[in-house]
Each structure stands twice: as structure tokens, then as C-alpha cells.
Amino acid sequence: MTALERSWFEEAQQSMHGWDFSHLAGRWQTADLPWDYAALVREHLSADDRWLDIDTGGGELMGRFNHQPALTAVTAVTEGWQPNIELLKQTVVKKGITLYPDAAEQLTAVPNSTFDIVTNSHGAMPVKRIAEVLKPGGRFATQQVGATNNYALSRFFDEHYEPAYPDNQLLTVMAQMQAAGFEILRAEQAYAALSFTDIGAIVYYATVIPWEFPNFDVARMLPKLHQLQSLLTINGRVTTFEDRFMIIARKLARCD
């Protein structure tokens, strides 16, 4: 086994805490989206809002929303992955934020008609339940990973790959939201180039996102990884495309 191959096996053994890709710093680059999700949330998040952040990961994004410690009593988060739940218990819960463990990703324990705003960055989208937990007139802000995210790279590794969430598309979700009693205020979709500058970074990425790279195994993928290494040597990078969409919506006063 070569030193390069050993490094790929080592990348596959790395773990991730929360939703933190700092391990890839300097090894990947993503083109800017035509919107700034954090700025959109700040625009709609008022000082006295009761706020729910869905699938918060390790709570990493909350600081970018100018969250004030004094408002923790009216702030709540959901998270379904047990390692992140344990992390949140040691971080945001100790600040007074309410945590709703949500392995089924259906907001089952979240009380109805409670929140002025719900945010959701790349989380599950139980649209009807989101409408139910919002107060009438409440706002919903989400940025989502679309169904075709990294499709070419996923198909490169597995010619039979099909998206894990094929219905997570802008038009489909907008229709679901309208049916659930939302008024769509803004909606956009975009594709952003994602470039990796070393193949180990791709190994790490594929390992921690198994729904896009199911059954990824370094030993089995060695021929493919060497192909990518050859392409990287020529081009200096391997590029795929992120599928993203965002929606800002308001729950209508009457929501059946």
C-alpha cells in the first residue's frame, strides 16, 4: 500500500462533531450562492421572537443569526443524531435553550402554535408539522440541499446511485407549503461549484455524508480514487455541483 492510499484510509476514519467541516479547511472551495441564508434569517428574526431551529446539528449556525444569550428562554432546537444530541446537552442546553430530541424528524415533541419563527438549514422538512408549531403569521426560513446535490460525483462512485431524497426539490416543496397554509414570500434555487483540491478530502466528505455516497468503502473504491487522483493532477481540482434552494414563507392566519 502506498503512502497516498494509507492517507485515504486514514481520512475514512475521521469523525465529525456537530455539523462542522473545519477538517476540510483549505482543501475545498464552494462558489457563493446568490443569497446569504444567515442574512435572510437575521432579516426575519426579531428580538422578542419565540424561535425554533430544526436539525440544528451542533448549533453552529445560531451564532451567525446574532442570537442573544438573554433570549435563550424563548429559543428551542431539534436534533435527531444522538452524538449531536449529547453535544447540545453540554452546550446550548446549558445556556437555557430547549432541546427536543427528534430521531424521527417529525417534530413530535414540539408544541403546536408556539413559535414566531422556525429556521431550518439543510434539515428534514415535515411541512405540515412546521405549519402546526408556528403561530398564525409566523415565519419560516429554510435553505435546503436539493435532490441532485453532488449527483455526478455520487454516480461516479456508484453507477446505480439514486438520490436519497428525490422529492426535495423547490417546486415540490413550494406546493407542499402552499397546501399546508403558507404564503411564499421568496424562493430561489441555484447550483454552486464545489471543488476539492485533494482526494483525501473527497474520501472524508463521502464518509460523513453516507446518504449521498451509500456504502462508500475506500478499499473497494481504490481504482476510482486513483482515477480522481489522475484527473486532479491534470486540473488541480475535482469539481462537483451543490444543489441548493431557499424559501421564506409566512403561515397564513387560518391554516387547516
Short mmCIF file of C-alpha atoms in Angstrom, two decimals:
data_model
loop_
_atom_site.label_atom_id
_atom_site.label_comp_id
_atom_site.label_asym_id
_atom_site.label_seq_id
_atom_site.Cartn_x
_atom_site.Cartn_y
_atom_site.Cartn_z
CA MET A 1 0.00 0.00 0.00
CA THR A 2 1.32 3.43 -0.93
CA ALA A 3 1.52 6.40 1.42
CA LEU A 4 -1.24 8.09 -0.59
CA GLU A 5 -3.55 5.12 -0.20
CA ARG A 6 -2.82 4.97 3.54
CA SER A 7 -3.81 8.62 3.81
CA TRP A 8 -7.15 7.83 2.16
CA PHE A 9 -7.85 5.04 4.65
CA GLU A 10 -6.99 7.45 7.47
CA GLU A 11 -9.42 10.04 6.13
CA ALA A 12 -12.21 7.46 6.23
CA GLN A 13 -11.57 7.01 9.97
CA GLN A 14 -12.02 10.68 10.83
CA SER A 15 -15.15 11.66 12.70
CA MET A 16 -17.18 14.84 12.70
CA HIS A 17 -18.69 16.69 15.66
CA GLY A 18 -21.89 18.64 15.15
CA TRP A 19 -22.08 19.84 11.56
CA ASP A 20 -18.52 21.10 11.35
CA PHE A 21 -16.45 20.67 8.18
CA SER A 22 -13.39 22.50 9.51
CA HIS A 23 -11.34 19.35 8.80
CA LEU A 24 -11.62 20.32 5.11
CA ALA A 25 -10.43 23.91 5.55
CA GLY A 26 -8.15 24.86 2.67
CA ARG A 27 -8.95 21.61 0.84
CA TRP A 28 -12.26 22.56 -0.75
CA GLN A 29 -13.97 25.65 -2.09
CA THR A 30 -17.62 26.38 -2.75
CA ALA A 31 -18.86 29.09 -5.10
CA ASP A 32 -21.10 31.70 -3.48
CA LEU A 33 -24.86 31.31 -3.65
CA PRO A 34 -26.93 34.28 -4.90
CA TRP A 35 -28.38 34.68 -1.40
CA ASP A 36 -26.99 34.74 2.14
CA TYR A 37 -29.09 32.45 4.33
CA ALA A 38 -27.80 33.87 7.62
CA ALA A 39 -28.60 37.39 6.46
CA LEU A 40 -32.11 36.31 5.45
CA VAL A 41 -32.71 34.82 8.89
CA ARG A 42 -31.44 37.96 10.62
CA GLU A 43 -33.84 39.98 8.48
CA HIS A 44 -36.82 37.99 9.75
CA LEU A 45 -35.72 37.17 13.32
CA SER A 46 -36.97 39.78 15.79
CA ALA A 47 -35.58 40.35 19.28
CA ASP A 48 -38.64 39.01 21.11
CA ASP A 49 -39.48 36.10 18.79
CA ARG A 50 -40.02 32.61 20.06
CA TRP A 51 -37.60 30.75 17.77
CA LEU A 52 -37.17 27.09 16.78
CA ASP A 53 -34.14 25.88 14.81
CA ILE A 54 -34.78 22.48 13.20
CA ASP A 55 -31.98 19.89 12.91
CA THR A 56 -29.53 22.32 14.45
CA GLY A 57 -26.55 19.95 14.27
CA GLY A 58 -24.20 21.24 16.95
CA GLY A 59 -25.86 24.66 16.96
CA GLU A 60 -23.06 26.09 14.81
CA LEU A 61 -25.24 28.44 12.75
CA MET A 62 -27.11 30.01 15.64
CA GLY A 63 -24.30 32.46 16.40
CA ARG A 64 -24.46 33.80 12.84
CA PHE A 65 -28.09 34.80 13.45
CA ASN A 66 -27.00 37.29 16.17
CA HIS A 67 -28.65 35.17 18.80
CA GLN A 68 -28.66 36.96 22.17
CA PRO A 69 -28.00 34.94 25.34
CA ALA A 70 -30.83 36.81 27.11
CA LEU A 71 -33.31 35.27 24.67
CA THR A 72 -32.42 31.64 25.33
CA ALA A 73 -35.58 31.07 27.35
CA VAL A 74 -37.70 31.54 24.22
CA THR A 75 -35.40 29.58 21.92
CA ALA A 76 -35.57 25.88 21.07
CA VAL A 77 -33.79 23.43 18.78
CA THR A 78 -34.42 19.95 17.43
CA GLU A 79 -31.80 17.34 16.55
CA GLY A 80 -32.05 13.68 15.60
CA TRP A 81 -28.47 12.37 15.60
CA GLN A 82 -27.54 11.07 19.03
CA PRO A 83 -23.90 12.27 19.08
CA ASN A 84 -25.13 15.79 18.30
CA ILE A 85 -27.83 15.50 20.97
CA GLU A 86 -25.17 14.71 23.56
CA LEU A 87 -23.08 17.65 22.31
CA LEU A 88 -26.06 20.02 22.54
CA LYS A 89 -26.72 18.95 26.13
CA GLN A 90 -23.25 20.21 27.01
CA THR A 91 -23.53 23.44 25.01
CA VAL A 92 -26.80 25.15 24.12
CA VAL A 93 -28.92 23.40 26.77
CA LYS A 94 -26.62 24.72 29.48
CA LYS A 95 -27.35 28.22 28.17
CA GLY A 96 -31.07 27.69 28.72
CA ILE A 97 -32.12 26.71 25.19
CA THR A 98 -34.75 23.96 24.99
CA LEU A 99 -33.71 20.80 23.14
CA TYR A 100 -36.26 18.48 21.55
CA PRO A 101 -34.56 15.19 20.58
CA ASP A 102 -36.17 14.21 17.29
CA ALA A 103 -34.83 10.96 15.86
CA ALA A 104 -37.90 10.55 13.63
CA GLU A 105 -37.51 14.14 12.32
CA GLN A 106 -41.24 14.79 12.67
CA LEU A 107 -41.22 17.44 15.45
CA THR A 108 -43.39 15.10 17.52
CA ALA A 109 -42.49 16.63 20.91
CA VAL A 110 -42.61 20.24 19.73
CA PRO A 111 -45.75 22.05 20.97
CA ASN A 112 -48.22 23.45 18.45
CA SER A 113 -48.80 27.16 17.78
CA THR A 114 -45.75 28.14 19.84
CA PHE A 115 -43.13 29.79 17.62
CA ASP A 116 -42.93 33.11 15.82
CA ILE A 117 -40.18 31.86 13.54
CA VAL A 118 -38.82 28.46 12.52
CA THR A 119 -35.47 28.14 10.77
CA ASN A 120 -34.13 25.09 9.01
CA SER A 121 -30.72 24.82 7.35
CA HIS A 122 -30.36 21.54 5.44
CA GLY A 123 -32.72 19.76 7.84
CA ALA A 124 -35.74 17.50 7.47
CA MET A 125 -38.88 19.15 6.13
CA PRO A 126 -42.10 17.85 7.74
CA VAL A 127 -44.00 20.75 6.19
CA LYS A 128 -47.38 20.13 7.84
CA ARG A 129 -45.81 19.87 11.31
CA ILE A 130 -43.79 23.04 10.72
CA ALA A 131 -47.05 24.85 10.00
CA GLU A 132 -48.58 23.41 13.16
CA VAL A 133 -45.79 24.53 15.51
CA LEU A 134 -45.83 28.08 14.14
CA LYS A 135 -48.21 30.74 15.40
CA PRO A 136 -50.54 32.28 12.80
CA GLY A 137 -48.47 34.83 10.90
CA GLY A 138 -45.23 33.09 11.93
CA ARG A 139 -42.31 32.98 9.52
CA PHE A 140 -40.38 30.03 8.15
CA ALA A 141 -36.89 30.37 6.66
CA THR A 142 -35.09 27.43 5.13
CA GLN A 143 -32.09 26.63 2.97
CA GLN A 144 -32.20 23.10 1.60
CA VAL A 145 -29.94 20.61 -0.13
CA GLY A 146 -31.71 19.72 -3.36
CA ALA A 147 -32.23 16.21 -4.67
CA THR A 148 -29.43 16.36 -7.25
CA ASN A 149 -26.71 17.55 -4.86
CA ASN A 150 -23.30 16.17 -5.93
CA TYR A 151 -25.14 13.88 -8.33
CA ALA A 152 -22.25 13.46 -10.78
CA LEU A 153 -19.76 12.54 -8.06
CA SER A 154 -22.20 10.14 -6.41
CA ARG A 155 -22.81 8.44 -9.77
CA PHE A 156 -19.08 8.29 -10.41
CA PHE A 157 -18.64 6.13 -7.33
CA ASP A 158 -21.87 4.16 -7.85
CA GLU A 159 -23.45 3.91 -11.30
CA HIS A 160 -26.70 2.76 -9.68
CA TYR A 161 -26.93 5.69 -7.26
CA GLU A 162 -30.29 7.40 -6.96
CA PRO A 163 -30.91 10.45 -4.74
CA ALA A 164 -31.95 9.56 -1.21
CA TYR A 165 -34.50 12.40 -1.14
CA PRO A 166 -35.76 12.72 -4.73
CA ASP A 167 -38.71 14.93 -3.79
CA ASN A 168 -36.62 17.55 -2.02
CA GLN A 169 -36.95 19.98 -4.90
CA LEU A 170 -38.02 23.60 -4.90
CA LEU A 171 -41.26 23.22 -6.87
CA THR A 172 -42.38 20.17 -4.91
CA VAL A 173 -41.68 21.77 -1.53
CA MET A 174 -43.35 25.05 -2.51
CA ALA A 175 -46.51 23.16 -3.47
CA GLN A 176 -46.44 21.27 -0.16
CA MET A 177 -46.06 24.52 1.75
CA GLN A 178 -48.95 26.20 -0.02
CA ALA A 179 -51.13 23.16 0.71
CA ALA A 180 -50.14 23.41 4.39
CA GLY A 181 -51.26 27.05 4.62
CA PHE A 182 -48.10 29.00 3.88
CA GLU A 183 -47.72 32.14 1.80
CA ILE A 184 -44.43 32.00 -0.12
CA LEU A 185 -42.57 35.31 0.28
CA ARG A 186 -39.40 34.41 -1.58
CA ALA A 187 -37.98 31.28 -3.22
CA GLU A 188 -34.83 30.66 -5.26
CA GLN A 189 -32.72 27.75 -6.49
CA ALA A 190 -29.06 27.68 -7.52
CA TYR A 191 -26.19 25.34 -8.37
CA ALA A 192 -22.80 26.15 -6.89
CA ALA A 193 -19.49 24.60 -7.95
CA LEU A 194 -17.80 22.62 -5.17
CA SER A 195 -14.10 21.95 -5.81
CA PHE A 196 -11.78 19.61 -3.92
CA THR A 197 -8.02 20.08 -4.11
CA ASP A 198 -7.05 16.70 -2.71
CA ILE A 199 -8.66 13.28 -2.97
CA GLY A 200 -8.43 12.64 0.77
CA ALA A 201 -10.89 15.49 1.23
CA ILE A 202 -13.33 13.68 -1.06
CA VAL A 203 -12.87 10.48 0.96
CA TYR A 204 -13.68 12.32 4.19
CA TYR A 205 -16.67 14.06 2.62
CA ALA A 206 -18.09 10.83 1.19
CA THR A 207 -17.61 9.07 4.52
CA VAL A 208 -19.52 11.61 6.62
CA ILE A 209 -22.40 12.02 4.11
CA PRO A 210 -23.49 8.40 3.59
CA TRP A 211 -26.90 9.32 2.16
CA GLU A 212 -25.15 10.80 -0.90
CA PHE A 213 -22.40 8.16 -1.01
CA PRO A 214 -24.08 4.97 0.25
CA ASN A 215 -21.83 2.03 1.09
CA PHE A 216 -18.71 4.08 0.34
CA ASP A 217 -15.67 1.94 1.09
CA VAL A 218 -12.09 3.05 0.46
CA ALA A 219 -10.75 -0.43 -0.31
CA ARG A 220 -13.47 -1.05 -2.89
CA MET A 221 -13.14 2.46 -4.33
CA LEU A 222 -9.34 2.48 -4.75
CA PRO A 223 -9.49 2.25 -8.57
CA LYS A 224 -11.97 5.14 -8.67
CA LEU A 225 -9.90 7.18 -6.24
CA HIS A 226 -6.80 6.70 -8.39
CA GLN A 227 -8.82 7.87 -11.40
CA LEU A 228 -9.76 11.01 -9.49
CA GLN A 229 -6.13 11.50 -8.45
CA SER A 230 -5.14 11.39 -12.12
CA LEU A 231 -7.78 13.99 -13.00
CA LEU A 232 -6.71 16.19 -10.10
CA THR A 233 -3.12 16.05 -11.31
CA ILE A 234 -4.27 17.42 -14.66
CA ASN A 235 -6.78 20.01 -13.48
CA GLY A 236 -5.63 20.84 -9.97
CA ARG A 237 -9.09 20.12 -8.60
CA VAL A 238 -12.10 17.83 -8.83
CA THR A 239 -15.36 19.73 -9.17
CA THR A 240 -18.93 18.70 -8.45
CA PHE A 241 -22.05 20.86 -8.01
CA GLU A 242 -24.16 21.60 -4.97
CA ASP A 243 -27.93 21.82 -5.48
CA ARG A 244 -29.44 24.44 -3.15
CA PHE A 245 -32.75 26.18 -2.72
CA MET A 246 -34.17 28.61 -0.20
CA ILE A 247 -37.70 29.56 0.83
CA ILE A 248 -39.02 32.34 3.05
CA ALA A 249 -42.68 31.87 3.92
CA ARG A 250 -45.38 33.02 6.33
CA LYS A 251 -48.11 30.94 7.91
CA LEU A 252 -51.49 32.35 7.00
CA ALA A 253 -53.84 33.42 9.76
CA ARG A 254 -56.02 30.39 9.10
CA CYS A 255 -54.21 27.12 8.45
CA ASP A 256 -56.34 23.97 8.05
#
